[in-house]
GROMACS .gro file of C-alpha atoms in nm:
model
  188
    1MET     CA    1   8.259   8.451  10.098
    2ASP     CA    2   8.140   8.289  10.399
    3TYR     CA    3   8.341   8.438  10.671
    4THR     CA    4   8.274   8.191  10.954
    5GLY     CA    5   8.309   7.878  10.732
    6ASN     CA    6   8.610   7.989  10.539
    7ARG     CA    7   8.801   8.255  10.769
    8ASP     CA    8   9.137   8.058  10.686
    9ALA     CA    9   9.107   8.091  10.325
   10ILE     CA   10   9.017   8.461  10.356
   11VAL     CA   11   9.332   8.528  10.575
   12LYS     CA   12   9.529   8.362  10.316
   13LYS     CA   13   9.372   8.580  10.044
   14VAL     CA   14   9.440   8.874  10.266
   15ALA     CA   15   9.793   8.745  10.323
   16GLY     CA   16   9.838   8.741   9.967
   17ASN     CA   17   9.774   9.106   9.907
   18LEU     CA   18   9.919   9.259  10.233
   19LYS     CA   19  10.250   9.228  10.369
   20GLY     CA   20  10.400   9.285  10.713
   21GLU     CA   21  10.233   9.542  10.931
   22LYS     CA   22   9.948   9.608  10.697
   23PHE     CA   23   9.868   9.239  10.725
   24GLU     CA   24   9.874   9.255  11.103
   25HIS     CA   25   9.667   9.576  11.094
   26ALA     CA   26   9.383   9.375  10.906
   27LEU     CA   27   9.372   9.116  11.176
   28GLY     CA   28   9.368   9.381  11.441
   29VAL     CA   29   9.081   9.529  11.266
   30GLU     CA   30   8.895   9.225  11.218
   31LYS     CA   31   8.922   9.164  11.589
   32THR     CA   32   8.816   9.519  11.704
   33ALA     CA   33   8.533   9.524  11.447
   34VAL     CA   34   8.384   9.184  11.581
   35SER     CA   35   8.421   9.341  11.939
   36LEU     CA   36   8.240   9.678  11.837
   37ALA     CA   37   7.986   9.474  11.667
   38HIS     CA   38   7.906   9.277  11.981
   39ARG     CA   39   7.873   9.601  12.191
   40TYR     CA   40   7.661   9.779  11.957
   41GLY     CA   41   7.441   9.474  11.802
   42ALA     CA   42   7.582   9.493  11.470
   43ASP     CA   43   7.634   9.177  11.240
   44VAL     CA   44   7.947   9.003  11.393
   45ASP     CA   45   8.024   8.786  11.070
   46LYS     CA   46   7.984   9.093  10.850
   47ALA     CA   47   8.187   9.313  11.080
   48GLY     CA   48   8.467   9.033  11.094
   49LEU     CA   49   8.467   8.992  10.709
   50ALA     CA   50   8.476   9.377  10.654
   51GLY     CA   51   8.733   9.430  10.905
   52LEU     CA   52   8.976   9.147  10.767
   53LEU     CA   53   8.919   9.279  10.404
   54HIS     CA   54   8.901   9.645  10.446
   55ASP     CA   55   9.241   9.705  10.327
   56TYR     CA   56   9.248   9.441  10.051
   57THR     CA   57   9.398   9.667   9.779
   58LYS     CA   58   9.601   9.928  10.011
   59GLN     CA   59   9.942   9.790   9.872
   60LYS     CA   60   9.820   9.802   9.487
   61ASP     CA   61   9.824  10.079   9.240
   62ASN     CA   62   9.485  10.253   9.340
   63ILE     CA   63   9.504  10.508   9.113
   64ALA     CA   64   9.504  10.257   8.811
   65LEU     CA   65   9.227  10.063   8.987
   66ALA     CA   66   9.021  10.388   9.011
   67GLU     CA   67   9.057  10.454   8.660
   68ARG     CA   68   8.963  10.078   8.585
   69TYR     CA   69   8.666  10.094   8.807
   70HIS     CA   70   8.553  10.470   8.708
   71ILE     CA   71   8.598  10.559   9.059
   72PRO     CA   72   8.627  10.952   9.120
   73TYR     CA   73   8.864  11.055   9.385
   74ILE     CA   74   9.014  11.362   9.559
   75THR     CA   75   9.298  11.227   9.733
   76GLU     CA   76   9.489  10.905   9.647
   77LYS     CA   77   9.524  10.825  10.043
   78THR     CA   78   9.157  10.746  10.069
   79LEU     CA   79   9.100  10.558   9.761
   80HIS     CA   80   9.170  10.208   9.858
   81GLY     CA   81   8.842  10.177  10.052
   82HIS     CA   82   8.648  10.224   9.719
   83THR     CA   83   8.895  10.029   9.507
   84ALA     CA   84   8.908   9.729   9.759
   85ALA     CA   85   8.498   9.722   9.732
   86ALA     CA   86   8.510   9.725   9.340
   87VAL     CA   87   8.790   9.449   9.313
   88LEU     CA   88   8.636   9.218   9.605
   89LYS     CA   89   8.275   9.274   9.426
   90GLU     CA   90   8.409   9.201   9.090
   91LYS     CA   91   8.598   8.883   9.200
   92GLY     CA   92   8.279   8.752   9.367
   93TYR     CA   93   8.480   8.745   9.694
   94VAL     CA   94   8.194   8.955   9.861
   95THR     CA   95   7.855   8.999   9.730
   96ASP     CA   96   7.679   9.152  10.030
   97GLU     CA   97   7.633   9.503   9.990
   98GLU     CA   98   7.648   9.623  10.345
   99VAL     CA   99   7.975   9.460  10.379
  100LEU     CA  100   8.107   9.636  10.054
  101SER     CA  101   7.993   9.973  10.178
  102ALA     CA  102   8.156   9.928  10.508
  103ILE     CA  103   8.473   9.846  10.320
  104ARG     CA  104   8.395  10.133  10.089
  105TRP     CA  105   8.365  10.393  10.365
  106HIS     CA  106   8.635  10.288  10.600
  107THR     CA  107   8.854  10.567  10.525
  108THR     CA  108   8.666  10.864  10.488
  109GLY     CA  109   8.339  10.795  10.659
  110ARG     CA  110   8.002  10.940  10.513
  111GLU     CA  111   7.710  11.118  10.639
  112GLY     CA  112   7.444  10.869  10.793
  113MET     CA  113   7.657  10.573  10.805
  114THR     CA  114   7.505  10.251  10.901
  115MET     CA  115   7.602  10.069  11.227
  116LEU     CA  116   7.843   9.842  11.033
  117GLU     CA  117   7.996  10.106  10.838
  118LYS     CA  118   8.078  10.285  11.175
  119VAL     CA  119   8.193   9.986  11.339
  120VAL     CA  120   8.460   9.924  11.064
  121TYR     CA  121   8.542  10.283  11.051
  122LEU     CA  122   8.621  10.304  11.402
  123ALA     CA  123   8.800   9.958  11.407
  124ASP     CA  124   9.028  10.070  11.152
  125TYR     CA  125   9.137  10.370  11.394
  126ILE     CA  126   9.154  10.184  11.728
  127GLU     CA  127   9.267   9.832  11.647
  128PRO     CA  128   9.539   9.729  11.894
  129ASN     CA  129   9.855   9.804  11.676
  130ARG     CA  130   9.748  10.175  11.662
  131ASP     CA  131   9.954  10.416  11.856
  132PHE     CA  132   9.885  10.790  11.814
  133ASP     CA  133   9.801  11.072  12.049
  134GLY     CA  134   9.445  11.042  12.135
  135VAL     CA  135   9.381  10.669  12.038
  136GLU     CA  136   9.333  10.572  12.402
  137LYS     CA  137   9.058  10.851  12.429
  138LEU     CA  138   8.922  10.721  12.122
  139ARG     CA  139   8.909  10.378  12.226
  140ASP     CA  140   8.714  10.450  12.554
  141LEU     CA  141   8.483  10.657  12.371
  142ALA     CA  142   8.414  10.391  12.100
  143TYR     CA  143   8.268  10.186  12.351
  144GLN     CA  144   8.060  10.434  12.517
  145ASN     CA  145   7.887  10.626  12.244
  146ILE     CA  146   7.964  10.535  11.900
  147ASP     CA  147   7.852  10.843  11.709
  148LYS     CA  148   8.064  11.063  11.940
  149ALA     CA  149   8.365  10.830  11.860
  150VAL     CA  150   8.286  10.868  11.491
  151LEU     CA  151   8.283  11.254  11.551
  152TYR     CA  152   8.613  11.251  11.746
  153ALA     CA  153   8.797  11.020  11.487
  154LEU     CA  154   8.652  11.259  11.199
  155GLN     CA  155   8.765  11.574  11.393
  156MET     CA  156   9.129  11.405  11.446
  157SER     CA  157   9.157  11.281  11.099
  158ILE     CA  158   9.077  11.635  10.945
  159GLU     CA  159   9.313  11.794  11.188
  160HIS     CA  160   9.597  11.585  11.073
  161ILE     CA  161   9.521  11.634  10.726
  162ILE     CA  162   9.515  12.017  10.770
  163GLU     CA  163   9.845  11.994  10.960
  164ASN     CA  164   9.991  11.818  10.651
  165LYS     CA  165   9.856  12.049  10.417
  166SER     CA  166   9.679  11.759  10.222
  167LEU     CA  167   9.357  11.747  10.065
  168ILE     CA  168   9.026  11.673  10.239
  169ASP     CA  169   8.796  11.419  10.096
  170THR     CA  170   8.444  11.587  10.061
  171ASP     CA  171   8.291  11.247  10.195
  172SER     CA  172   8.481  11.307  10.511
  173VAL     CA  173   8.367  11.680  10.553
  174GLY     CA  174   8.012  11.574  10.490
  175ALA     CA  175   8.047  11.311  10.755
  176TYR     CA  176   8.220  11.572  11.006
  177ASN     CA  177   7.921  11.799  10.964
  178TYR     CA  178   7.649  11.528  10.987
  179TYR     CA  179   7.805  11.397  11.302
  180ARG     CA  180   7.895  11.741  11.456
  181ASN     CA  181   7.518  11.838  11.395
  182LEU     CA  182   7.439  11.540  11.645
  183PHE     CA  183   7.616  11.701  11.946
  184PRO     CA  184   7.576  12.081  11.867
  185GLY     CA  185   7.829  12.285  12.075
  186GLU     CA  186   7.920  11.973  12.281
  187GLU     CA  187   8.292  11.918  12.358
  188ILE     CA  188   8.390  11.564  12.247
   0.00000   0.00000   0.00000
């Protein structure tokens, strides 16, 4: 999908899949991803497209989609990134592997993320509609040092998961360890 030439058509597709706050969230992630891409020299069009489509299957039956596309998972909560990438690729809506990868990893992160993956991962956390303890610090950090911001976001996410006695995706653990090792002993 050509993001710049077909944004209105893409927004209509997103609106057909995401309702209410989830649709507004997608628009916020798009805007934030574009802003972060400008800041860090990532491809702005790819960031906007991935930001807009990142939750494409969020309101679908992601367990059924995971079975259909043979996607292994640990927790249903993080599954929609993988299923969205699979659906968007199959439908031919997105063929760019960098965009698909940014969509795939936006919920869990992964070790050694590309700049585009980090941009979309953080945009999902800090878009303007988000309101939670620590979001302002994360927003500031995202524009100062993207790797420290990724580490801080992973740390907050894992702490939240543990507080809720939920399962932690192993990709998030790997991502946390990778980014923690970039700043050994440093308080973020």
